[in-house]
Coordinates of C-alpha atoms in Angstrom, one line a residue:
Chain A
X1 CA 164.1 308.0 116.0
X2 CA 166.1 311.0 117.1
X3 CA 169.2 312.2 115.3
X4 CA 172.2 310.0 115.9
X5 CA 174.4 311.1 118.8
X6 CA 177.3 313.3 117.7
X7 CA 180.6 311.5 118.0
X8 CA 184.2 312.7 117.7
X9 CA 187.4 310.7 117.6
X10 CA 189.6 311.2 120.7
X11 CA 192.6 311.7 118.4
X12 CA 192.6 312.8 114.8
X13 CA 194.4 309.7 113.6
X14 CA 191.3 307.6 114.4
X15 CA 188.7 307.5 111.6
X16 CA 185.2 306.5 112.8
X17 CA 183.4 306.5 109.4
X18 CA 182.8 303.2 107.8
X19 CA 185.0 300.5 109.3
X20 CA 186.9 302.4 112.1
X21 CA 190.6 302.4 111.5
X22 CA 193.8 304.4 112.1
X23 CA 195.5 306.7 109.6
X24 CA 199.1 307.7 109.5
X25 CA 201.1 310.4 107.9
X26 CA 203.4 308.4 105.6
X27 CA 206.6 310.0 104.3
X28 CA 206.3 309.9 100.5
X29 CA 210.1 309.4 100.3
X30 CA 210.9 306.6 102.8
X31 CA 207.5 305.4 103.9
X32 CA 208.0 306.1 107.6
X33 CA 204.7 306.4 109.4
X34 CA 203.7 309.0 112.0
X35 CA 200.5 309.5 113.9
X36 CA 201.1 313.2 114.8
X37 CA 201.7 316.3 112.6
X38 CA 205.3 316.3 111.4
X39 CA 207.3 319.2 110.0
X40 CA 209.8 316.8 108.4
X41 CA 210.4 313.1 108.5
X42 CA 212.3 311.8 111.6
X43 CA 213.8 309.1 109.5
X44 CA 214.9 310.7 106.3
X45 CA 214.3 314.5 106.7
X46 CA 212.1 314.9 103.7
X47 CA 209.0 317.1 104.1
X48 CA 206.2 315.5 102.1
X49 CA 203.6 313.2 103.6
X50 CA 200.4 311.4 102.5
X51 CA 197.6 309.9 104.5
X52 CA 197.7 306.2 104.7
X53 CA 195.0 303.9 106.1
X54 CA 196.4 301.2 108.4
X55 CA 195.3 297.7 109.0
X56 CA 192.9 297.0 111.8
X57 CA 194.6 293.7 112.8
X58 CA 198.0 293.2 114.4
X59 CA 200.0 291.5 117.1
X60 CA 200.8 292.3 120.8
X61 CA 204.4 293.3 121.0
X62 CA 204.3 294.3 124.6
X63 CA 201.9 295.0 127.4
X64 CA 201.6 296.2 131.0
X65 CA 198.7 296.0 133.4
X66 CA 198.3 299.3 135.2
X67 CA 197.2 299.2 138.8
X68 CA 198.3 302.7 139.9
X69 CA 197.3 305.5 137.6
X70 CA 196.6 309.2 137.3
X71 CA 193.5 310.4 139.2
X72 CA 190.2 309.5 137.5
X73 CA 191.7 306.8 135.4
X74 CA 189.9 303.5 136.2
X75 CA 192.3 300.6 137.1
X76 CA 193.3 298.0 136.4
X77 CA 193.6 298.3 132.7
X78 CA 195.9 296.8 130.1
X79 CA 198.1 299.0 128.0
X80 CA 199.8 297.5 125.0
X81 CA 202.1 298.1 122.1
X82 CA 200.6 296.7 118.9
X83 CA 202.3 296.0 115.7
X84 CA 199.7 296.5 113.0
X85 CA 199.8 294.1 110.0
X86 CA 201.4 295.8 107.1
X87 CA 203.1 298.5 109.2
X88 CA 202.6 301.0 112.0
X89 CA 203.2 300.5 115.8
X90 CA 200.7 302.0 118.1
X91 CA 199.9 302.1 121.8
X92 CA 196.4 301.3 123.0
X93 CA 194.4 299.4 125.6
X94 CA 193.5 295.8 125.3
X95 CA 189.8 295.8 126.1
X96 CA 187.2 293.2 126.9
X97 CA 189.8 290.7 128.0
X98 CA 190.1 291.2 131.8
X99 CA 193.3 292.0 133.5
X100 CA 194.9 288.7 134.5
X101 CA 198.5 288.7 133.4
X102 CA 198.2 285.0 132.5
X103 CA 195.6 285.7 129.9
X104 CA 197.9 287.9 127.8
X105 CA 200.4 286.4 125.5
X106 CA 203.1 288.3 123.8
X107 CA 202.6 287.9 120.1
X108 CA 198.8 287.3 120.4
X109 CA 196.6 288.5 117.5
X110 CA 194.3 291.4 118.1
X111 CA 191.8 293.5 116.2
X112 CA 191.0 297.2 116.5
X113 CA 187.8 298.1 118.3
X114 CA 186.3 301.4 119.5
X115 CA 184.7 302.5 122.7
X116 CA 183.2 305.7 124.2
X117 CA 185.6 307.5 126.5
X118 CA 183.9 310.7 127.4
X119 CA 181.1 313.1 127.0
X120 CA 181.2 316.9 126.7
X121 CA 178.5 319.3 128.0
X122 CA 177.0 319.5 124.5
X123 CA 176.4 315.7 124.5
X124 CA 179.1 314.9 122.0
X125 CA 180.7 311.5 122.7
X126 CA 184.5 311.1 122.4
X127 CA 185.4 307.7 120.9
X128 CA 188.7 306.0 121.5
X129 CA 190.3 302.9 119.9
X130 CA 191.5 299.8 121.6
X131 CA 192.2 296.2 120.7
X132 CA 190.5 292.9 121.4
X133 CA 192.0 289.4 121.2
X134 CA 191.0 287.7 117.9
Chain B
X1 CA 244.0 316.3 120.6
X2 CA 243.5 317.2 124.2
X3 CA 244.5 314.6 126.9
X4 CA 242.3 312.8 129.4
X5 CA 240.0 314.4 131.9
X6 CA 240.2 313.3 135.5
X7 CA 238.0 313.2 138.5
X8 CA 239.9 314.6 141.4
X9 CA 237.0 315.3 143.8
X10 CA 233.7 313.6 144.3
X11 CA 230.8 313.7 146.7
X12 CA 227.2 313.1 147.2
X13 CA 224.7 313.9 149.9
X14 CA 222.8 311.0 151.4
X15 CA 219.7 310.6 149.2
X16 CA 216.4 311.0 151.0
X17 CA 213.9 313.6 152.0
X18 CA 215.0 317.1 153.0
X19 CA 211.9 319.1 153.7
X20 CA 213.9 321.7 155.6
X21 CA 216.5 322.3 152.8
X22 CA 216.2 323.7 149.3
X23 CA 218.0 322.7 146.2
X24 CA 220.7 325.3 146.7
X25 CA 221.5 323.9 150.2
X26 CA 221.9 320.4 148.8
X27 CA 223.9 321.5 145.8
X28 CA 226.2 323.7 148.0
X29 CA 226.8 320.8 150.4
X30 CA 227.8 318.5 147.5
X31 CA 229.9 321.1 145.7
X32 CA 231.8 322.2 148.8
X33 CA 232.5 318.6 149.7
X34 CA 233.7 317.7 146.2
X35 CA 236.1 320.7 146.1
X36 CA 237.3 319.8 149.6
X37 CA 237.9 316.3 148.4
X38 CA 240.0 317.6 145.5
X39 CA 242.0 320.0 147.7
X40 CA 240.6 322.8 145.6
X41 CA 238.7 326.0 146.2
X42 CA 236.2 327.8 144.1
X43 CA 239.1 330.1 142.9
X44 CA 240.6 327.1 141.1
X45 CA 237.4 326.3 139.2
X46 CA 237.1 327.7 135.7
X47 CA 233.7 326.5 134.6
X48 CA 230.6 325.4 136.5
X49 CA 228.0 323.0 135.0
X50 CA 224.8 322.8 137.2
X51 CA 222.3 320.1 136.4
X52 CA 218.7 320.0 137.6
X53 CA 215.7 318.9 135.6
X54 CA 213.3 321.2 137.4
X55 CA 215.6 324.2 138.2
X56 CA 217.8 324.5 135.2
X57 CA 215.6 327.1 133.7
X58 CA 215.9 329.1 136.9
X59 CA 219.6 329.9 136.9
X60 CA 220.4 327.2 139.4
X61 CA 224.2 327.5 138.8
X62 CA 224.3 331.2 139.4
X63 CA 222.2 330.9 142.5
X64 CA 224.6 328.2 143.7
X65 CA 227.5 330.6 143.1
X66 CA 225.9 333.1 145.5
X67 CA 226.5 330.4 148.2
X68 CA 229.9 329.0 147.2
X69 CA 231.7 331.8 145.5
X70 CA 230.9 334.3 142.7
X71 CA 234.0 334.3 140.7
X72 CA 232.6 335.3 137.3
X73 CA 233.4 332.0 135.5
X74 CA 231.1 330.6 132.8
X75 CA 228.1 328.7 134.1
X76 CA 226.0 326.2 132.2
X77 CA 222.6 325.3 133.5
X78 CA 221.8 321.8 132.2
X79 CA 218.6 319.8 131.8
X80 CA 218.4 316.5 129.9
X81 CA 215.7 314.5 131.6
X82 CA 217.2 311.7 133.8
X83 CA 220.5 312.1 132.0
X84 CA 220.8 315.6 133.4
X85 CA 223.6 314.9 135.8
X86 CA 225.7 313.0 133.3
X87 CA 225.2 315.8 130.8
X88 CA 226.4 318.3 133.4
X89 CA 229.6 316.3 134.0
X90 CA 230.1 315.9 130.3
X91 CA 229.8 319.7 129.8
X92 CA 232.8 320.1 132.2
X93 CA 234.7 317.3 130.4
X94 CA 234.1 319.0 127.0
X95 CA 235.4 322.4 128.4
X96 CA 238.6 320.6 129.6
X97 CA 239.0 318.7 126.3
X98 CA 238.5 321.9 124.4
X99 CA 241.3 323.5 126.4
X100 CA 239.0 326.2 127.7
X101 CA 239.4 325.2 131.4
X102 CA 241.8 323.0 133.3
X103 CA 239.6 322.6 136.3
X104 CA 235.8 322.2 136.2
X105 CA 233.0 321.7 138.8
X106 CA 229.9 319.7 137.9
X107 CA 226.9 319.5 140.3
X108 CA 223.6 317.6 139.9
X109 CA 220.7 318.2 142.3
X110 CA 217.0 317.6 142.5
X111 CA 214.4 318.2 145.2
X112 CA 211.4 316.2 144.3
X113 CA 209.6 315.6 147.6
X114 CA 206.8 313.1 147.3
X115 CA 205.8 313.7 143.7
X116 CA 204.2 310.4 143.0
X117 CA 204.0 308.9 139.5
X118 CA 206.1 310.7 136.9
X119 CA 204.9 311.1 133.3
X120 CA 203.5 313.3 130.7
X121 CA 199.9 313.2 131.7
X122 CA 199.0 312.9 135.3
X123 CA 196.3 315.5 135.4
X124 CA 192.7 314.8 136.5
X125 CA 190.0 314.6 133.8
X126 CA 186.8 316.6 133.9
X127 CA 183.9 317.0 131.5
X128 CA 184.7 319.8 129.1
X129 CA 182.3 322.3 127.7
X130 CA 182.8 321.2 124.1
X131 CA 185.4 318.8 122.7
X132 CA 188.0 320.7 120.8
X133 CA 190.9 318.8 119.0
X134 CA 194.2 320.3 120.0
X135 CA 197.9 319.5 119.8
X136 CA 199.8 317.5 117.3
X137 CA 197.5 314.5 117.7
X138 CA 194.3 316.5 117.6
X139 CA 193.3 315.0 120.9
X140 CA 190.1 316.2 122.6
X141 CA 191.0 315.1 126.1
X142 CA 193.9 313.6 128.1
X143 CA 194.4 310.1 126.7
X144 CA 196.4 308.7 129.6
X145 CA 194.7 305.4 130.5
X146 CA 192.5 305.7 127.3
X147 CA 195.1 305.0 124.7
X148 CA 197.5 303.0 126.9
X149 CA 199.8 304.5 129.5
X150 CA 202.6 307.0 129.1
X151 CA 203.5 307.1 132.8
X152 CA 207.0 305.9 133.7
X153 CA 206.2 302.6 135.5
X154 CA 204.1 301.5 132.5
X155 CA 206.4 302.7 129.8
X156 CA 209.4 300.9 131.3
X157 CA 207.2 297.8 132.1
X158 CA 206.4 297.7 128.4
X159 CA 210.0 298.2 127.4
X160 CA 210.8 295.1 129.6
X161 CA 207.9 293.1 128.2
X162 CA 209.0 293.9 124.7
X163 CA 212.4 292.3 125.5
X164 CA 210.5 289.3 127.1
X165 CA 208.5 288.9 123.9
X166 CA 211.7 288.4 121.9
X167 CA 213.7 286.3 124.3
X168 CA 213.0 283.1 126.2
X169 CA 213.6 282.9 129.9
X170 CA 212.5 286.4 130.8
X171 CA 209.4 287.0 132.9
X172 CA 208.1 288.5 136.1
X173 CA 210.5 286.5 138.3
X174 CA 213.6 287.6 136.4
X175 CA 212.5 291.2 136.7
X176 CA 211.8 290.8 140.4
X177 CA 215.2 289.3 141.0
X178 CA 216.8 292.6 139.9
X179 CA 215.0 294.5 142.6
X180 CA 215.8 291.8 145.2
X181 CA 219.5 292.3 144.4
X182 CA 219.4 296.1 144.5
X183 CA 217.6 296.3 147.8
X184 CA 220.1 293.8 149.2
X185 CA 223.0 295.9 147.9
X186 CA 221.6 299.1 149.4
X187 CA 221.8 297.7 152.9
X188 CA 225.6 298.2 152.7
X189 CA 225.4 301.8 151.5
X190 CA 225.0 304.5 154.2
X191 CA 224.1 307.1 151.5
X192 CA 221.1 305.2 150.1
X193 CA 217.6 306.5 150.6
X194 CA 216.4 303.0 151.7
X195 CA 218.5 300.2 153.2
X196 CA 216.1 297.4 153.6
X197 CA 216.5 293.8 152.4
X198 CA 213.5 292.1 150.8
X199 CA 213.1 288.5 149.8
X200 CA 212.1 287.7 146.2
X201 CA 208.7 286.7 147.4
X202 CA 208.2 290.1 149.1
X203 CA 209.3 291.9 146.0
X204 CA 206.8 289.9 143.9
X205 CA 204.0 290.2 146.4
X206 CA 204.3 293.9 146.9
X207 CA 201.5 296.2 145.5
X208 CA 201.4 296.0 141.8
X209 CA 202.1 299.4 140.1
X210 CA 202.3 298.4 136.4
X211 CA 202.8 294.7 135.8
X212 CA 205.5 293.3 136.0
X213 CA 206.8 296.2 138.1
X214 CA 205.6 296.1 141.8
X215 CA 206.2 298.9 144.2
X216 CA 209.5 297.4 145.3
X217 CA 210.6 297.3 141.6
X218 CA 210.1 301.1 141.1
X219 CA 212.6 303.8 142.2
X220 CA 211.3 306.3 144.7
X221 CA 211.2 310.0 144.4
X222 CA 213.6 311.9 146.6
X223 CA 216.0 314.7 147.2
X224 CA 219.8 314.9 147.0
X225 CA 222.8 316.2 145.2
X226 CA 226.2 315.0 143.9
X227 CA 229.2 316.8 142.6
X228 CA 232.6 316.1 140.9
X229 CA 235.7 318.2 140.4
X230 CA 237.4 317.5 137.0
X231 CA 240.8 318.5 135.7
X232 CA 243.0 318.2 132.7
X233 CA 246.1 316.0 132.3
X234 CA 248.4 319.0 132.5
X235 CA 246.7 320.4 135.6
X236 CA 246.9 317.0 137.3
X237 CA 250.7 316.9 136.9
X238 CA 250.9 320.1 139.0
X239 CA 248.8 318.8 141.9
X240 CA 249.6 317.3 145.3
X241 CA 250.8 313.6 145.1
X242 CA 247.9 312.6 147.2
X243 CA 245.4 314.2 144.8
X244 CA 247.2 312.4 141.9
X245 CA 247.1 309.1 143.7
X246 CA 243.4 309.3 144.2
X247 CA 242.6 310.7 140.7
X248 CA 240.2 308.7 138.5
X249 CA 240.6 308.7 134.8
X250 CA 237.6 309.3 132.6
X251 CA 238.4 307.0 129.7
X252 CA 235.2 307.5 127.9
X253 CA 232.4 310.1 127.9
X254 CA 229.5 309.5 125.5
X255 CA 226.1 311.1 125.1
X256 CA 223.6 309.8 122.6
X257 CA 220.0 310.6 121.6
X258 CA 217.5 308.1 120.2
X259 CA 217.8 307.4 116.5
X260 CA 214.6 306.8 114.5
X261 CA 213.0 303.4 115.0
X262 CA 209.6 302.4 113.8
X263 CA 208.2 301.8 117.3
X264 CA 208.8 305.4 118.3
X265 CA 205.2 306.0 117.4
X266 CA 204.2 304.0 120.4
X267 CA 206.8 304.9 123.0
X268 CA 210.5 305.9 123.1
X269 CA 213.0 303.1 122.5
X270 CA 215.4 303.0 125.5
X271 CA 217.7 300.3 124.0
X272 CA 219.1 301.5 120.7
X273 CA 220.6 304.7 122.1
X274 CA 222.1 302.8 125.0
X275 CA 223.6 300.1 122.8
X276 CA 225.2 302.8 120.6
X277 CA 226.5 304.8 123.7
X278 CA 228.0 301.6 125.1
X279 CA 229.7 300.5 121.9
X280 CA 231.2 304.0 121.5
X281 CA 232.3 304.1 125.1
X282 CA 234.1 300.7 124.9
X283 CA 235.8 301.8 121.8
X284 CA 236.9 305.2 123.2
X285 CA 238.2 303.6 126.4
X286 CA 239.8 300.6 124.8
X287 CA 238.1 298.3 127.3
X288 CA 235.7 295.4 126.8
X289 CA 232.7 294.6 129.0
X290 CA 234.7 291.7 130.5
X291 CA 237.2 294.2 131.9
X292 CA 234.5 295.9 134.0
X293 CA 234.8 295.5 137.8
X294 CA 231.5 297.3 138.5
X295 CA 228.6 299.0 136.7
X296 CA 226.2 301.6 137.9
X297 CA 223.3 301.6 135.4
X298 CA 219.9 303.3 135.2
X299 CA 217.5 301.0 137.0
X300 CA 214.6 303.4 137.3
X301 CA 212.5 300.3 137.2
X302 CA 213.6 296.6 137.5
X303 CA 212.4 296.0 133.9
X304 CA 214.9 298.7 132.7
X305 CA 217.9 297.2 134.5
X306 CA 217.3 293.8 133.0
X307 CA 217.3 295.0 129.4
X308 CA 220.3 297.2 130.0
X309 CA 222.3 294.0 130.8
X310 CA 222.1 293.3 127.1
X311 CA 222.3 296.9 125.9
X312 CA 225.6 297.4 127.8
X313 CA 226.9 294.0 126.6
X314 CA 227.1 292.6 130.1
X315 CA 225.5 289.4 128.9
X316 CA 225.2 287.4 125.7
X317 CA 222.5 288.6 123.2
X318 CA 219.2 287.4 124.5
X319 CA 220.8 286.3 127.8
X320 CA 219.6 288.9 130.3
X321 CA 217.2 286.5 132.0
X322 CA 220.0 283.9 132.4
X323 CA 222.4 286.6 133.6
X324 CA 220.2 287.5 136.6
X325 CA 219.3 283.8 137.2
X326 CA 223.0 283.1 137.5
X327 CA 223.4 286.0 139.9
X328 CA 225.9 287.6 137.4
X329 CA 225.1 291.2 138.5
X330 CA 225.2 290.6 142.3
X331 CA 228.2 292.1 144.1
X332 CA 229.9 288.7 144.2
X333 CA 228.9 287.9 140.6
X334 CA 230.6 288.1 137.2
X335 CA 230.0 291.9 136.7
X336 CA 228.6 293.6 139.8
X337 CA 225.7 296.0 138.9
X338 CA 224.4 298.7 141.1
X339 CA 226.3 297.8 144.2
X340 CA 225.1 301.2 145.5
X341 CA 221.5 299.9 145.6
X342 CA 220.8 301.6 142.3
X343 CA 218.0 304.0 141.7
X344 CA 215.5 301.4 143.1
X345 CA 216.9 301.7 146.6
X346 CA 219.7 304.3 146.7
X347 CA 217.1 306.7 145.2
X348 CA 216.7 308.9 142.1
X349 CA 216.7 312.6 142.7
X350 CA 216.8 313.1 138.9
X351 CA 219.5 315.7 138.3
X352 CA 221.8 314.2 141.0
X353 CA 221.6 310.6 139.6
X354 CA 224.1 310.8 136.8
X355 CA 226.7 312.5 139.0
X356 CA 226.1 310.2 142.0
X357 CA 226.8 307.2 139.6
X358 CA 230.2 308.6 138.9
X359 CA 230.7 309.3 142.6
X360 CA 229.9 305.6 143.3
X361 CA 232.3 304.1 140.7
X362 CA 235.1 306.6 141.5
X363 CA 234.8 305.7 145.2
X364 CA 235.3 302.0 144.5
X365 CA 238.2 302.7 142.1
X366 CA 239.8 304.7 144.9
X367 CA 239.3 301.8 147.3
X368 CA 237.3 304.0 149.6
X369 CA 233.8 302.4 149.5
X370 CA 233.9 300.9 152.9
X371 CA 231.6 298.0 153.6
X372 CA 230.4 297.9 150.0
X373 CA 233.8 298.1 148.4
X374 CA 234.4 295.9 145.3
X375 CA 237.9 294.7 146.1
X376 CA 240.6 295.6 143.6
X377 CA 238.2 297.5 141.3
X378 CA 240.1 299.1 138.5
X379 CA 237.6 299.8 135.7
X380 CA 233.9 300.8 136.0
X381 CA 231.1 302.1 133.8
X382 CA 228.2 304.4 134.5
X383 CA 225.0 304.7 132.5
X384 CA 221.9 306.9 132.7
X385 CA 219.0 307.4 130.4
X386 CA 216.5 310.2 130.2
X387 CA 213.3 309.3 128.5
X388 CA 212.7 311.2 125.3
X389 CA 215.6 310.3 125.0
X390 CA 219.2 311.0 126.2
X391 CA 221.8 308.4 127.2
X392 CA 225.1 309.1 129.0
X393 CA 227.8 306.5 129.4
X394 CA 231.1 307.0 131.2
X395 CA 234.0 304.6 131.6
X396 CA 236.3 305.3 134.6
X397 CA 239.7 303.8 135.4
X398 CA 241.8 303.9 138.5
X399 CA 245.0 305.9 138.1
X400 CA 248.0 303.6 137.4
X401 CA 250.0 303.3 140.6

């Protein structure tokens, strides 16, 4: 069997190794969570952070079904705001669940999943995260 | 403590599409009309604040002066997303309150043409040579559509659905009723970009953009300008009785940004800063929401207007769905909202919007709103929000006569 295909997370707060999950920069002073690089904490102003692995389960706090999108973005798709169990609020698509508004309930339970979202000329696959109903 | 600031002149161009004009033409038209309305000339003006999201970095105000009068006064070029116009007005108010000027001119303008969907990431995607993480999220490609949507219709759809998730009686139909109302209101406004009435069914059956926002629930892009002339208490006393009679008092001027909330990591929170701005404005003005005769609020999408009913305390907590079901915000309802047609139908040339809001309310307080006049209007509130975020709220009152 040939060497496994090279994969890269689409954003650096997605960890693919082991059970895929998200990591946050957690403020060591107040515990606020951030997915991007921060110079100081937006909540308390302190400057020290530590990496924190977040839960892979959560609930749907909000969603929209996008029918008109930027060029090259396949529609329709479901964008959602997910509250992860134990902390962290993140935006991602709800995948493998169709796009009928009636199927989506606010407050429904979801679990993190991953999917391929692009390929570069060297054959490296970009991998994104999304959520599926539990 | 400085006294009040007053609006003594106000104008707006009809919103629409002006392919044969540039921003300076539109801004000049609005500024000259506002000064004319105030019985003032450029020589009376001691500070100019010029707002335009796309042209503020290009010396818009000074280019405007070349057309309406280069008098050497301080010019502030202002950009604050969709709160740009309100921020320009507030710049003039602050100069008056600080005692630096006794008459100020504020102009807001935008020429957008047919830009289509607004948002952070509308670019096409193509296969890169090699993935390279970049930016603060270490992303290897545009993530629009991959990790949800950051385009405006979807962001505001999710803001509305977030409200729906926490309150009963709010769904697609309630959001659609907001657009039904604003389209109906716009039919009475000759300055609106669109003036067509649609039934609730037509709103709901229009092309879906981002559920629950259909095309008729999204504001259009467009061109336009608006302007106000402001003056101090002391200056007002020296002016013509007719100018004094038509003067509109600015009883509150508030600008907020978004304080930290946990969900910022997903998308900006448009409610908390609006709630704070409203609470401060009511306190500053010494009025309560029940005193309001009309409100012009930031209905960039129907979902946004509904949540601002609660954010601006126009309804009971959790009662925004009931408020629209009861027709509370219709022009003959408890608190008329967006009798101009709102952004949804009057239009939303970004920099002009926050000034045009003030024009609308001031025109009603002066009793000069023609067919759309809210009879006997004495107190009104304007609200704009720029995503990212900035919120401007003003309370206006008719001069005691």
